Amino acid sequence: MALLGERPKSRTPRATAPLARPPRKLPGLALAVLGVAVAWGVHQLVPGVPMLTAAVVLGIVAAHLPGAAHAFVRGPGKAGLTFAGKRLMRVGIVLLGLKLSLDDVLGLGWASVAMVLCVVAVTFFGTWWLGRRMGLRGDQPLLIATGYSICGASAIGAVSEVSESDERDTATSVALVTLCGTLAIAVLPLLQHPLGLSDAEFGRWVGASVHDVGQVVATAQTAGAGALGDAVLVKLMRVALLAPLVAAVALSVRARRRVPATAAGTAGTKRPPLVPLFVVGFLAMVALRTTGWLPGGALDLAHTTQELLLAAALFGLGSAVDLPSLTRTGGRVAALGLISWGVIAGVSYAGVVLTY
Protein backbone atom coordinates (compact mmCIF):
# COMPACT_ATOMS: atom_id res chain seq x y z
CA MET A 1 0.00 0.00 0.00
CA ALA A 2 2.86 2.36 0.78
CA LEU A 3 4.38 1.73 -2.63
CA LEU A 4 1.05 2.29 -4.35
CA GLY A 5 0.64 5.55 -2.51
CA GLU A 6 4.05 6.79 -3.65
CA ARG A 7 3.56 6.22 -7.40
CA PRO A 8 1.50 9.35 -8.13
CA LYS A 9 4.25 11.45 -6.51
CA SER A 10 6.91 10.09 -8.84
CA ARG A 11 4.72 10.35 -11.91
CA THR A 12 3.70 13.97 -11.44
CA PRO A 13 7.07 15.64 -12.13
CA ARG A 14 7.78 13.28 -15.05
CA ALA A 15 4.47 14.13 -16.70
CA THR A 16 4.60 17.88 -16.16
CA ALA A 17 8.32 18.69 -16.59
CA PRO A 18 8.52 17.98 -20.34
CA LEU A 19 5.33 19.99 -20.89
CA ALA A 20 6.51 23.03 -18.95
CA ARG A 21 8.21 24.76 -21.89
CA PRO A 22 5.96 24.25 -24.94
CA PRO A 23 2.83 25.84 -23.40
CA ARG A 24 4.91 28.90 -22.47
CA LYS A 25 5.76 29.46 -26.15
CA LEU A 26 2.48 28.22 -27.59
CA PRO A 27 0.37 31.40 -27.12
CA GLY A 28 2.93 33.61 -28.84
CA LEU A 29 3.49 31.12 -31.65
CA ALA A 30 -0.27 30.90 -32.18
CA LEU A 31 -0.41 34.69 -32.48
CA ALA A 32 2.48 34.61 -34.98
CA VAL A 33 0.60 32.04 -37.08
CA LEU A 34 -2.47 34.27 -37.01
CA GLY A 35 -0.32 37.22 -38.03
CA VAL A 36 1.10 35.27 -40.99
CA ALA A 37 -2.41 34.32 -42.11
CA VAL A 38 -3.51 37.96 -42.02
CA ALA A 39 -0.32 39.07 -43.81
CA TRP A 40 -0.98 36.49 -46.53
CA GLY A 41 -4.54 37.82 -46.87
CA VAL A 42 -3.24 41.39 -47.19
CA HIS A 43 -0.83 40.30 -49.92
CA GLN A 44 -3.63 38.54 -51.80
CA LEU A 45 -5.83 41.62 -51.64
CA VAL A 46 -3.00 44.05 -52.46
CA PRO A 47 -0.32 42.13 -54.43
CA GLY A 48 1.97 45.17 -54.37
CA VAL A 49 2.44 44.69 -50.62
CA PRO A 50 4.85 41.77 -49.98
CA MET A 51 3.73 39.31 -47.32
CA LEU A 52 6.93 39.83 -45.30
CA THR A 53 6.41 43.59 -45.22
CA ALA A 54 2.82 43.12 -44.08
CA ALA A 55 3.98 40.70 -41.36
CA VAL A 56 6.37 43.26 -39.84
CA VAL A 57 3.73 45.99 -39.87
CA LEU A 58 1.13 43.69 -38.32
CA GLY A 59 3.59 42.73 -35.58
CA ILE A 60 4.12 46.40 -34.73
CA VAL A 61 0.36 47.00 -34.73
CA ALA A 62 -0.26 43.99 -32.47
CA ALA A 63 2.28 45.28 -29.95
CA HIS A 64 0.53 48.65 -29.71
CA LEU A 65 -3.11 47.64 -29.52
CA PRO A 66 -4.66 48.88 -26.26
CA GLY A 67 -5.75 46.88 -23.26
CA ALA A 68 -5.62 43.09 -23.16
CA ALA A 69 -3.96 42.74 -26.57
CA HIS A 70 -0.96 44.84 -25.51
CA ALA A 71 -0.71 42.95 -22.22
CA PHE A 72 -0.77 39.62 -24.08
CA VAL A 73 2.03 40.56 -26.50
CA ARG A 74 4.24 41.88 -23.71
CA GLY A 75 3.30 39.10 -21.29
CA PRO A 76 2.09 35.53 -22.08
CA GLY A 77 2.83 35.85 -25.79
CA LYS A 78 6.35 37.23 -25.48
CA ALA A 79 8.19 33.90 -25.18
CA GLY A 80 6.64 32.45 -28.33
CA LEU A 81 7.08 35.66 -30.31
CA THR A 82 10.73 35.84 -29.30
CA PHE A 83 11.17 32.20 -30.31
CA ALA A 84 9.66 32.99 -33.72
CA GLY A 85 11.88 36.02 -34.18
CA LYS A 86 15.05 34.06 -33.44
CA ARG A 87 14.67 30.33 -34.15
CA LEU A 88 12.24 30.44 -37.07
CA MET A 89 14.34 33.20 -38.60
CA ARG A 90 17.35 30.85 -38.67
CA VAL A 91 15.45 28.09 -40.47
CA GLY A 92 14.04 30.59 -42.95
CA ILE A 93 17.52 31.91 -43.73
CA VAL A 94 18.77 28.37 -44.35
CA LEU A 95 15.98 27.77 -46.87
CA LEU A 96 16.73 31.13 -48.47
CA GLY A 97 19.90 29.53 -49.84
CA LEU A 98 17.79 27.39 -52.18
CA LYS A 99 16.93 30.53 -54.15
CA LEU A 100 20.54 31.04 -55.14
CA SER A 101 22.62 29.12 -57.67
CA LEU A 102 26.28 29.81 -58.35
CA ASP A 103 25.59 29.39 -62.07
CA ASP A 104 23.07 32.25 -61.95
CA VAL A 105 25.55 34.53 -60.21
CA LEU A 106 28.35 33.79 -62.66
CA GLY A 107 25.93 34.26 -65.54
CA LEU A 108 25.57 37.94 -64.67
CA GLY A 109 29.20 38.58 -65.56
CA TRP A 110 32.16 39.78 -63.54
CA ALA A 111 31.33 43.44 -64.11
CA SER A 112 27.97 42.98 -62.36
CA VAL A 113 29.60 41.00 -59.56
CA ALA A 114 32.10 43.83 -59.01
CA MET A 115 29.27 46.37 -59.06
CA VAL A 116 27.32 44.50 -56.38
CA LEU A 117 30.41 44.13 -54.18
CA CYS A 118 31.06 47.86 -54.46
CA VAL A 119 27.45 48.76 -53.64
CA VAL A 120 27.37 46.50 -50.61
CA ALA A 121 30.74 47.69 -49.28
CA VAL A 122 30.01 51.40 -49.68
CA THR A 123 26.53 51.10 -48.18
CA PHE A 124 27.58 48.91 -45.26
CA PHE A 125 30.67 50.81 -44.12
CA GLY A 126 29.17 54.22 -44.90
CA THR A 127 25.99 53.52 -42.92
CA TRP A 128 27.85 51.91 -40.03
CA TRP A 129 30.31 54.82 -39.76
CA LEU A 130 27.60 57.47 -39.99
CA GLY A 131 25.40 55.71 -37.44
CA ARG A 132 28.23 55.67 -34.93
CA ARG A 133 28.97 59.34 -35.59
CA MET A 134 25.30 60.16 -35.00
CA GLY A 135 25.44 58.45 -31.61
CA LEU A 136 22.84 55.73 -32.21
CA ARG A 137 22.51 53.30 -29.34
CA GLY A 138 23.92 49.79 -29.10
CA ASP A 139 24.18 47.74 -32.27
CA GLN A 140 21.77 49.91 -34.27
CA PRO A 141 24.49 51.23 -36.64
CA LEU A 142 25.67 47.68 -37.38
CA LEU A 143 22.19 46.26 -37.85
CA ILE A 144 20.89 49.11 -40.00
CA ALA A 145 24.02 48.94 -42.17
CA THR A 146 23.48 45.19 -42.58
CA GLY A 147 19.81 45.51 -43.48
CA TYR A 148 20.33 48.20 -46.09
CA SER A 149 23.36 46.64 -47.74
CA ILE A 150 22.40 42.94 -47.83
CA CYS A 151 18.78 41.77 -47.64
CA GLY A 152 16.70 43.77 -45.22
CA ALA A 153 15.13 42.22 -42.17
CA SER A 154 16.49 38.71 -42.85
CA ALA A 155 20.07 39.99 -42.73
CA ILE A 156 19.37 41.98 -39.57
CA GLY A 157 18.01 38.86 -37.90
CA ALA A 158 21.05 36.82 -38.92
CA VAL A 159 23.61 39.36 -37.71
CA SER A 160 21.74 40.07 -34.49
CA GLU A 161 22.03 36.37 -33.64
CA VAL A 162 25.84 36.31 -33.73
CA SER A 163 26.28 39.80 -32.26
CA GLU A 164 23.75 39.01 -29.49
CA SER A 165 22.15 42.40 -30.07
CA ASP A 166 19.51 43.86 -27.80
CA GLU A 167 16.00 42.93 -28.93
CA ARG A 168 14.94 46.58 -29.08
CA ASP A 169 17.87 47.46 -31.36
CA THR A 170 16.95 44.58 -33.65
CA ALA A 171 13.27 45.51 -33.74
CA THR A 172 14.00 49.19 -34.42
CA SER A 173 16.35 48.32 -37.27
CA VAL A 174 13.82 45.92 -38.81
CA ALA A 175 11.08 48.57 -38.62
CA LEU A 176 13.28 51.17 -40.32
CA VAL A 177 14.53 48.99 -43.16
CA THR A 178 11.00 47.69 -43.77
CA LEU A 179 9.62 51.23 -43.98
CA CYS A 180 12.21 52.37 -46.51
CA GLY A 181 11.87 49.19 -48.55
CA THR A 182 8.12 49.70 -48.69
CA LEU A 183 8.57 53.29 -49.85
CA ALA A 184 10.86 52.01 -52.62
CA ILE A 185 7.95 50.02 -54.09
CA ALA A 186 6.11 53.28 -54.76
CA VAL A 187 9.03 55.64 -55.48
CA LEU A 188 11.49 53.76 -57.72
CA PRO A 189 9.10 52.94 -60.60
CA LEU A 190 8.36 56.67 -60.90
CA LEU A 191 12.08 57.34 -61.45
CA GLN A 192 12.75 54.82 -64.23
CA HIS A 193 12.03 57.07 -67.19
CA PRO A 194 13.29 60.35 -65.70
CA LEU A 195 16.63 58.59 -65.06
CA GLY A 196 16.69 57.18 -68.58
CA LEU A 197 16.83 53.52 -67.56
CA SER A 198 15.83 50.69 -69.88
CA ASP A 199 13.74 47.88 -68.41
CA ALA A 200 16.84 45.68 -67.92
CA GLU A 201 18.79 48.53 -66.31
CA PHE A 202 15.86 49.33 -64.05
CA GLY A 203 15.66 45.70 -62.93
CA ARG A 204 19.35 45.63 -62.02
CA TRP A 205 19.03 48.96 -60.22
CA VAL A 206 16.13 47.63 -58.15
CA GLY A 207 18.00 44.41 -57.35
CA ALA A 208 21.07 46.34 -56.23
CA SER A 209 19.26 48.95 -54.13
CA VAL A 210 16.02 47.56 -52.63
CA HIS A 211 16.35 45.66 -49.37
CA ASP A 212 14.01 42.68 -49.04
CA VAL A 213 13.54 40.07 -51.78
CA GLY A 214 9.76 40.48 -51.72
CA GLN A 215 10.11 44.25 -52.05
CA VAL A 216 12.45 43.75 -55.02
CA VAL A 217 9.84 41.59 -56.76
CA ALA A 218 7.04 44.07 -56.07
CA THR A 219 9.13 46.98 -57.41
CA ALA A 220 10.73 45.36 -60.46
CA GLN A 221 7.62 43.67 -61.81
CA THR A 222 6.27 47.09 -62.83
CA ALA A 223 8.80 47.06 -65.72
CA GLY A 224 7.98 43.56 -66.97
CA ALA A 225 9.25 39.99 -66.72
CA GLY A 226 12.72 40.79 -68.09
CA ALA A 227 13.34 43.48 -65.51
CA LEU A 228 12.04 41.18 -62.78
CA GLY A 229 14.45 38.40 -63.74
CA ASP A 230 17.49 40.69 -63.70
CA ALA A 231 16.36 42.25 -60.41
CA VAL A 232 16.05 38.91 -58.63
CA LEU A 233 19.44 37.70 -59.86
CA VAL A 234 21.24 40.84 -58.71
CA LYS A 235 19.36 40.75 -55.41
CA LEU A 236 20.29 37.13 -54.77
CA MET A 237 23.91 38.02 -55.41
CA ARG A 238 23.62 40.45 -52.48
CA VAL A 239 21.98 37.69 -50.44
CA ALA A 240 25.04 35.50 -51.11
CA LEU A 241 27.17 38.05 -49.24
CA LEU A 242 25.17 37.39 -46.06
CA ALA A 243 27.31 34.38 -45.17
CA PRO A 244 30.72 36.13 -45.22
CA LEU A 245 29.28 39.15 -43.41
CA VAL A 246 27.86 37.02 -40.60
CA ALA A 247 31.17 35.13 -40.34
CA ALA A 248 33.04 38.45 -40.10
CA VAL A 249 30.73 39.67 -37.33
CA ALA A 250 31.20 36.38 -35.48
CA LEU A 251 34.98 36.79 -35.73
CA SER A 252 34.70 40.31 -34.34
CA VAL A 253 32.60 39.14 -31.40
CA ARG A 254 35.06 36.33 -30.66
CA ALA A 255 37.96 38.80 -30.75
CA ARG A 256 36.22 41.11 -28.26
CA ARG A 257 35.70 38.18 -25.89
CA ARG A 258 39.26 36.89 -26.15
CA VAL A 259 40.27 37.82 -22.60
CA PRO A 260 42.54 36.08 -20.07
CA ALA A 261 40.83 33.16 -18.43
CA THR A 262 41.92 34.49 -15.05
CA ALA A 263 39.79 37.62 -15.40
CA ALA A 264 36.95 37.66 -12.91
CA GLY A 265 33.75 36.16 -14.21
CA THR A 266 35.07 35.48 -17.71
CA ALA A 267 36.45 31.96 -17.43
CA GLY A 268 33.13 30.39 -18.41
CA THR A 269 32.17 32.92 -21.06
CA LYS A 270 30.73 31.19 -24.08
CA ARG A 271 32.16 32.36 -27.39
CA PRO A 272 30.02 32.34 -30.55
CA PRO A 273 30.96 29.81 -33.23
CA LEU A 274 33.32 31.00 -35.95
CA VAL A 275 30.65 30.26 -38.57
CA PRO A 276 27.11 29.90 -37.13
CA LEU A 277 25.32 26.68 -37.95
CA PHE A 278 22.51 28.41 -39.84
CA VAL A 279 25.08 30.07 -42.12
CA VAL A 280 26.61 26.65 -42.85
CA GLY A 281 23.10 25.48 -43.66
CA PHE A 282 22.56 28.46 -45.97
CA LEU A 283 25.77 27.65 -47.90
CA ALA A 284 24.81 23.98 -48.06
CA MET A 285 21.45 24.91 -49.61
CA VAL A 286 23.22 27.10 -52.20
CA ALA A 287 25.46 24.15 -53.09
CA LEU A 288 22.46 21.83 -53.29
CA ARG A 289 20.59 24.22 -55.59
CA THR A 290 23.68 24.53 -57.80
CA THR A 291 23.76 20.76 -58.39
CA GLY A 292 20.35 20.91 -60.08
CA TRP A 293 19.24 17.74 -58.31
CA LEU A 294 16.11 19.23 -56.74
CA PRO A 295 12.91 19.07 -58.82
CA GLY A 296 10.80 22.16 -59.33
CA GLY A 297 8.12 20.93 -56.92
CA ALA A 298 10.62 20.63 -54.09
CA LEU A 299 11.94 24.13 -54.75
CA ASP A 300 8.41 25.54 -54.78
CA LEU A 301 7.64 23.83 -51.46
CA ALA A 302 10.88 25.14 -49.94
CA HIS A 303 10.08 28.65 -51.19
CA THR A 304 6.61 28.59 -49.62
CA THR A 305 7.96 27.21 -46.35
CA GLN A 306 10.72 29.84 -46.26
CA GLU A 307 8.21 32.65 -46.86
CA LEU A 308 5.94 31.42 -44.04
CA LEU A 309 8.82 30.99 -41.59
CA LEU A 310 10.29 34.40 -42.33
CA ALA A 311 6.85 35.99 -42.10
CA ALA A 312 6.34 34.46 -38.64
CA ALA A 313 9.83 35.58 -37.61
CA LEU A 314 9.27 39.13 -38.83
CA PHE A 315 5.90 39.30 -37.09
CA GLY A 316 7.72 38.34 -33.89
CA LEU A 317 10.40 40.98 -34.46
CA GLY A 318 7.77 43.59 -35.26
CA SER A 319 5.98 42.83 -31.99
CA ALA A 320 9.17 43.81 -30.13
CA VAL A 321 9.11 47.37 -31.51
CA ASP A 322 8.33 49.92 -28.79
CA LEU A 323 7.24 53.11 -30.55
CA PRO A 324 7.38 55.33 -27.43
CA SER A 325 11.05 54.47 -26.85
CA LEU A 326 11.71 54.71 -30.59
CA THR A 327 10.59 58.33 -30.61
CA ARG A 328 13.46 59.26 -28.29
CA THR A 329 16.00 58.46 -31.02
CA GLY A 330 13.54 58.41 -33.90
CA GLY A 331 14.87 61.54 -35.56
CA ARG A 332 18.42 60.27 -35.76
CA VAL A 333 17.34 56.75 -36.76
CA ALA A 334 15.08 58.10 -39.52
CA ALA A 335 17.81 60.43 -40.75
CA LEU A 336 20.31 57.56 -40.96
CA GLY A 337 17.77 55.43 -42.82
CA LEU A 338 17.02 58.11 -45.41
CA ILE A 339 20.70 58.91 -45.94
CA SER A 340 21.58 55.22 -46.32
CA TRP A 341 18.67 54.76 -48.72
CA GLY A 342 19.99 57.63 -50.81
CA VAL A 343 23.53 56.22 -50.74
CA ILE A 344 22.60 52.73 -51.93
CA ALA A 345 20.25 54.10 -54.59
CA GLY A 346 22.89 56.52 -55.90
CA VAL A 347 25.83 54.10 -55.86
CA SER A 348 23.81 51.29 -57.45
CA TYR A 349 22.47 53.63 -60.16
CA ALA A 350 26.01 54.68 -61.05
CA GLY A 351 27.11 51.04 -61.02
CA VAL A 352 24.34 49.92 -63.35
CA VAL A 353 24.99 52.76 -65.81
CA LEU A 354 28.72 52.00 -65.87
CA THR A 355 28.50 48.22 -66.16
CA TYR A 356 25.47 47.49 -68.33
Coordinates of C-alpha atoms in Angstrom, one line a residue:
M1 CA 0.0 0.0 0.0
A2 CA 2.9 2.4 0.8
L3 CA 4.4 1.7 -2.6
L4 CA 1.0 2.3 -4.3
G5 CA 0.6 5.6 -2.5
E6 CA 4.0 6.8 -3.7
R7 CA 3.6 6.2 -7.4
P8 CA 1.5 9.3 -8.1
K9 CA 4.2 11.5 -6.5
S10 CA 6.9 10.1 -8.8
R11 CA 4.7 10.4 -11.9
T12 CA 3.7 14.0 -11.4
P13 CA 7.1 15.6 -12.1
R14 CA 7.8 13.3 -15.0
A15 CA 4.5 14.1 -16.7
T16 CA 4.6 17.9 -16.2
A17 CA 8.3 18.7 -16.6
P18 CA 8.5 18.0 -20.3
L19 CA 5.3 20.0 -20.9
A20 CA 6.5 23.0 -18.9
R21 CA 8.2 24.8 -21.9
P22 CA 6.0 24.3 -24.9
P23 CA 2.8 25.8 -23.4
R24 CA 4.9 28.9 -22.5
K25 CA 5.8 29.5 -26.2
L26 CA 2.5 28.2 -27.6
P27 CA 0.4 31.4 -27.1
G28 CA 2.9 33.6 -28.8
L29 CA 3.5 31.1 -31.6
A30 CA -0.3 30.9 -32.2
L31 CA -0.4 34.7 -32.5
A32 CA 2.5 34.6 -35.0
V33 CA 0.6 32.0 -37.1
L34 CA -2.5 34.3 -37.0
G35 CA -0.3 37.2 -38.0
V36 CA 1.1 35.3 -41.0
A37 CA -2.4 34.3 -42.1
V38 CA -3.5 38.0 -42.0
A39 CA -0.3 39.1 -43.8
W40 CA -1.0 36.5 -46.5
G41 CA -4.5 37.8 -46.9
V42 CA -3.2 41.4 -47.2
H43 CA -0.8 40.3 -49.9
Q44 CA -3.6 38.5 -51.8
L45 CA -5.8 41.6 -51.6
V46 CA -3.0 44.1 -52.5
P47 CA -0.3 42.1 -54.4
G48 CA 2.0 45.2 -54.4
V49 CA 2.4 44.7 -50.6
P50 CA 4.8 41.8 -50.0
M51 CA 3.7 39.3 -47.3
L52 CA 6.9 39.8 -45.3
T53 CA 6.4 43.6 -45.2
A54 CA 2.8 43.1 -44.1
A55 CA 4.0 40.7 -41.4
V56 CA 6.4 43.3 -39.8
V57 CA 3.7 46.0 -39.9
L58 CA 1.1 43.7 -38.3
G59 CA 3.6 42.7 -35.6
I60 CA 4.1 46.4 -34.7
V61 CA 0.4 47.0 -34.7
A62 CA -0.3 44.0 -32.5
A63 CA 2.3 45.3 -30.0
H64 CA 0.5 48.7 -29.7
L65 CA -3.1 47.6 -29.5
P66 CA -4.7 48.9 -26.3
G67 CA -5.8 46.9 -23.3
A68 CA -5.6 43.1 -23.2
A69 CA -4.0 42.7 -26.6
H70 CA -1.0 44.8 -25.5
A71 CA -0.7 43.0 -22.2
F72 CA -0.8 39.6 -24.1
V73 CA 2.0 40.6 -26.5
R74 CA 4.2 41.9 -23.7
G75 CA 3.3 39.1 -21.3
P76 CA 2.1 35.5 -22.1
G77 CA 2.8 35.8 -25.8
K78 CA 6.4 37.2 -25.5
A79 CA 8.2 33.9 -25.2
G80 CA 6.6 32.4 -28.3
L81 CA 7.1 35.7 -30.3
T82 CA 10.7 35.8 -29.3
F83 CA 11.2 32.2 -30.3
A84 CA 9.7 33.0 -33.7
G85 CA 11.9 36.0 -34.2
K86 CA 15.1 34.1 -33.4
R87 CA 14.7 30.3 -34.2
L88 CA 12.2 30.4 -37.1
M89 CA 14.3 33.2 -38.6
R90 CA 17.4 30.8 -38.7
V91 CA 15.4 28.1 -40.5
G92 CA 14.0 30.6 -43.0
I93 CA 17.5 31.9 -43.7
V94 CA 18.8 28.4 -44.3
L95 CA 16.0 27.8 -46.9
L96 CA 16.7 31.1 -48.5
G97 CA 19.9 29.5 -49.8
L98 CA 17.8 27.4 -52.2
K99 CA 16.9 30.5 -54.2
L100 CA 20.5 31.0 -55.1
S101 CA 22.6 29.1 -57.7
L102 CA 26.3 29.8 -58.4
D103 CA 25.6 29.4 -62.1
D104 CA 23.1 32.2 -61.9
V105 CA 25.5 34.5 -60.2
L106 CA 28.3 33.8 -62.7
G107 CA 25.9 34.3 -65.5
L108 CA 25.6 37.9 -64.7
G109 CA 29.2 38.6 -65.6
W110 CA 32.2 39.8 -63.5
A111 CA 31.3 43.4 -64.1
S112 CA 28.0 43.0 -62.4
V113 CA 29.6 41.0 -59.6
A114 CA 32.1 43.8 -59.0
M115 CA 29.3 46.4 -59.1
V116 CA 27.3 44.5 -56.4
L117 CA 30.4 44.1 -54.2
C118 CA 31.1 47.9 -54.5
V119 CA 27.4 48.8 -53.6
V120 CA 27.4 46.5 -50.6
A121 CA 30.7 47.7 -49.3
V122 CA 30.0 51.4 -49.7
T123 CA 26.5 51.1 -48.2
F124 CA 27.6 48.9 -45.3
F125 CA 30.7 50.8 -44.1
G126 CA 29.2 54.2 -44.9
T127 CA 26.0 53.5 -42.9
W128 CA 27.8 51.9 -40.0
W129 CA 30.3 54.8 -39.8
L130 CA 27.6 57.5 -40.0
G131 CA 25.4 55.7 -37.4
R132 CA 28.2 55.7 -34.9
R133 CA 29.0 59.3 -35.6
M134 CA 25.3 60.2 -35.0
G135 CA 25.4 58.4 -31.6
L136 CA 22.8 55.7 -32.2
R137 CA 22.5 53.3 -29.3
G138 CA 23.9 49.8 -29.1
D139 CA 24.2 47.7 -32.3
Q140 CA 21.8 49.9 -34.3
P141 CA 24.5 51.2 -36.6
L142 CA 25.7 47.7 -37.4
L143 CA 22.2 46.3 -37.9
I144 CA 20.9 49.1 -40.0
A145 CA 24.0 48.9 -42.2
T146 CA 23.5 45.2 -42.6
G147 CA 19.8 45.5 -43.5
Y148 CA 20.3 48.2 -46.1
S149 CA 23.4 46.6 -47.7
I150 CA 22.4 42.9 -47.8
C151 CA 18.8 41.8 -47.6
G152 CA 16.7 43.8 -45.2
A153 CA 15.1 42.2 -42.2
S154 CA 16.5 38.7 -42.8
A155 CA 20.1 40.0 -42.7
I156 CA 19.4 42.0 -39.6
G157 CA 18.0 38.9 -37.9
A158 CA 21.0 36.8 -38.9
V159 CA 23.6 39.4 -37.7
S160 CA 21.7 40.1 -34.5
E161 CA 22.0 36.4 -33.6
V162 CA 25.8 36.3 -33.7
S163 CA 26.3 39.8 -32.3
E164 CA 23.7 39.0 -29.5
S165 CA 22.1 42.4 -30.1
D166 CA 19.5 43.9 -27.8
E167 CA 16.0 42.9 -28.9
R168 CA 14.9 46.6 -29.1
D169 CA 17.9 47.5 -31.4
T170 CA 16.9 44.6 -33.7
A171 CA 13.3 45.5 -33.7
T172 CA 14.0 49.2 -34.4
S173 CA 16.3 48.3 -37.3
V174 CA 13.8 45.9 -38.8
A175 CA 11.1 48.6 -38.6
L176 CA 13.3 51.2 -40.3
V177 CA 14.5 49.0 -43.2
T178 CA 11.0 47.7 -43.8
L179 CA 9.6 51.2 -44.0
C180 CA 12.2 52.4 -46.5
G181 CA 11.9 49.2 -48.6
T182 CA 8.1 49.7 -48.7
L183 CA 8.6 53.3 -49.8
A184 CA 10.9 52.0 -52.6
I185 CA 7.9 50.0 -54.1
A186 CA 6.1 53.3 -54.8
V187 CA 9.0 55.6 -55.5
L188 CA 11.5 53.8 -57.7
P189 CA 9.1 52.9 -60.6
L190 CA 8.4 56.7 -60.9
L191 CA 12.1 57.3 -61.4
Q192 CA 12.8 54.8 -64.2
H193 CA 12.0 57.1 -67.2
P194 CA 13.3 60.4 -65.7
L195 CA 16.6 58.6 -65.1
G196 CA 16.7 57.2 -68.6
L197 CA 16.8 53.5 -67.6
S198 CA 15.8 50.7 -69.9
D199 CA 13.7 47.9 -68.4
A200 CA 16.8 45.7 -67.9
E201 CA 18.8 48.5 -66.3
F202 CA 15.9 49.3 -64.0
G203 CA 15.7 45.7 -62.9
R204 CA 19.3 45.6 -62.0
W205 CA 19.0 49.0 -60.2
V206 CA 16.1 47.6 -58.2
G207 CA 18.0 44.4 -57.3
A208 CA 21.1 46.3 -56.2
S209 CA 19.3 49.0 -54.1
V210 CA 16.0 47.6 -52.6
H211 CA 16.4 45.7 -49.4
D212 CA 14.0 42.7 -49.0
V213 CA 13.5 40.1 -51.8
G214 CA 9.8 40.5 -51.7
Q215 CA 10.1 44.2 -52.0
V216 CA 12.5 43.7 -55.0
V217 CA 9.8 41.6 -56.8
A218 CA 7.0 44.1 -56.1
T219 CA 9.1 47.0 -57.4
A220 CA 10.7 45.4 -60.5
Q221 CA 7.6 43.7 -61.8
T222 CA 6.3 47.1 -62.8
A223 CA 8.8 47.1 -65.7
G224 CA 8.0 43.6 -67.0
A225 CA 9.3 40.0 -66.7
G226 CA 12.7 40.8 -68.1
A227 CA 13.3 43.5 -65.5
L228 CA 12.0 41.2 -62.8
G229 CA 14.5 38.4 -63.7
D230 CA 17.5 40.7 -63.7
A231 CA 16.4 42.3 -60.4
V232 CA 16.0 38.9 -58.6
L233 CA 19.4 37.7 -59.9
V234 CA 21.2 40.8 -58.7
K235 CA 19.4 40.8 -55.4
L236 CA 20.3 37.1 -54.8
M237 CA 23.9 38.0 -55.4
R238 CA 23.6 40.4 -52.5
V239 CA 22.0 37.7 -50.4
A240 CA 25.0 35.5 -51.1
L241 CA 27.2 38.1 -49.2
L242 CA 25.2 37.4 -46.1
A243 CA 27.3 34.4 -45.2
P244 CA 30.7 36.1 -45.2
L245 CA 29.3 39.1 -43.4
V246 CA 27.9 37.0 -40.6
A247 CA 31.2 35.1 -40.3
A248 CA 33.0 38.5 -40.1
V249 CA 30.7 39.7 -37.3
A250 CA 31.2 36.4 -35.5
L251 CA 35.0 36.8 -35.7
S252 CA 34.7 40.3 -34.3
V253 CA 32.6 39.1 -31.4
R254 CA 35.1 36.3 -30.7
A255 CA 38.0 38.8 -30.7
R256 CA 36.2 41.1 -28.3
R257 CA 35.7 38.2 -25.9
R258 CA 39.3 36.9 -26.1
V259 CA 40.3 37.8 -22.6
P260 CA 42.5 36.1 -20.1
A261 CA 40.8 33.2 -18.4
T262 CA 41.9 34.5 -15.0
A263 CA 39.8 37.6 -15.4
A264 CA 37.0 37.7 -12.9
G265 CA 33.7 36.2 -14.2
T266 CA 35.1 35.5 -17.7
A267 CA 36.5 32.0 -17.4
G268 CA 33.1 30.4 -18.4
T269 CA 32.2 32.9 -21.1
K270 CA 30.7 31.2 -24.1
R271 CA 32.2 32.4 -27.4
P272 CA 30.0 32.3 -30.6
P273 CA 31.0 29.8 -33.2
L274 CA 33.3 31.0 -36.0
V275 CA 30.6 30.3 -38.6
P276 CA 27.1 29.9 -37.1
L277 CA 25.3 26.7 -38.0
F278 CA 22.5 28.4 -39.8
V279 CA 25.1 30.1 -42.1
V280 CA 26.6 26.7 -42.8
G281 CA 23.1 25.5 -43.7
F282 CA 22.6 28.5 -46.0
L283 CA 25.8 27.7 -47.9
A284 CA 24.8 24.0 -48.1
M285 CA 21.5 24.9 -49.6
V286 CA 23.2 27.1 -52.2
A287 CA 25.5 24.2 -53.1
L288 CA 22.5 21.8 -53.3
R289 CA 20.6 24.2 -55.6
T290 CA 23.7 24.5 -57.8
T291 CA 23.8 20.8 -58.4
G292 CA 20.4 20.9 -60.1
W293 CA 19.2 17.7 -58.3
L294 CA 16.1 19.2 -56.7
P295 CA 12.9 19.1 -58.8
G296 CA 10.8 22.2 -59.3
G297 CA 8.1 20.9 -56.9
A298 CA 10.6 20.6 -54.1
L299 CA 11.9 24.1 -54.8
D300 CA 8.4 25.5 -54.8
L301 CA 7.6 23.8 -51.5
A302 CA 10.9 25.1 -49.9
H303 CA 10.1 28.7 -51.2
T304 CA 6.6 28.6 -49.6
T305 CA 8.0 27.2 -46.3
Q306 CA 10.7 29.8 -46.3
E307 CA 8.2 32.6 -46.9
L308 CA 5.9 31.4 -44.0
L309 CA 8.8 31.0 -41.6
L310 CA 10.3 34.4 -42.3
A311 CA 6.8 36.0 -42.1
A312 CA 6.3 34.5 -38.6
A313 CA 9.8 35.6 -37.6
L314 CA 9.3 39.1 -38.8
F315 CA 5.9 39.3 -37.1
G316 CA 7.7 38.3 -33.9
L317 CA 10.4 41.0 -34.5
G318 CA 7.8 43.6 -35.3
S319 CA 6.0 42.8 -32.0
A320 CA 9.2 43.8 -30.1
V321 CA 9.1 47.4 -31.5
D322 CA 8.3 49.9 -28.8
L323 CA 7.2 53.1 -30.5
P324 CA 7.4 55.3 -27.4
S325 CA 11.0 54.5 -26.8
L326 CA 11.7 54.7 -30.6
T327 CA 10.6 58.3 -30.6
R328 CA 13.5 59.3 -28.3
T329 CA 16.0 58.5 -31.0
G330 CA 13.5 58.4 -33.9
G331 CA 14.9 61.5 -35.6
R332 CA 18.4 60.3 -35.8
V333 CA 17.3 56.7 -36.8
A334 CA 15.1 58.1 -39.5
A335 CA 17.8 60.4 -40.8
L336 CA 20.3 57.6 -41.0
G337 CA 17.8 55.4 -42.8
L338 CA 17.0 58.1 -45.4
I339 CA 20.7 58.9 -45.9
S340 CA 21.6 55.2 -46.3
W341 CA 18.7 54.8 -48.7
G342 CA 20.0 57.6 -50.8
V343 CA 23.5 56.2 -50.7
I344 CA 22.6 52.7 -51.9
A345 CA 20.2 54.1 -54.6
G346 CA 22.9 56.5 -55.9
V347 CA 25.8 54.1 -55.9
S348 CA 23.8 51.3 -57.4
Y349 CA 22.5 53.6 -60.2
A350 CA 26.0 54.7 -61.0
G351 CA 27.1 51.0 -61.0
V352 CA 24.3 49.9 -63.4
V353 CA 25.0 52.8 -65.8
L354 CA 28.7 52.0 -65.9
T355 CA 28.5 48.2 -66.2
Y356 CA 25.5 47.5 -68.3

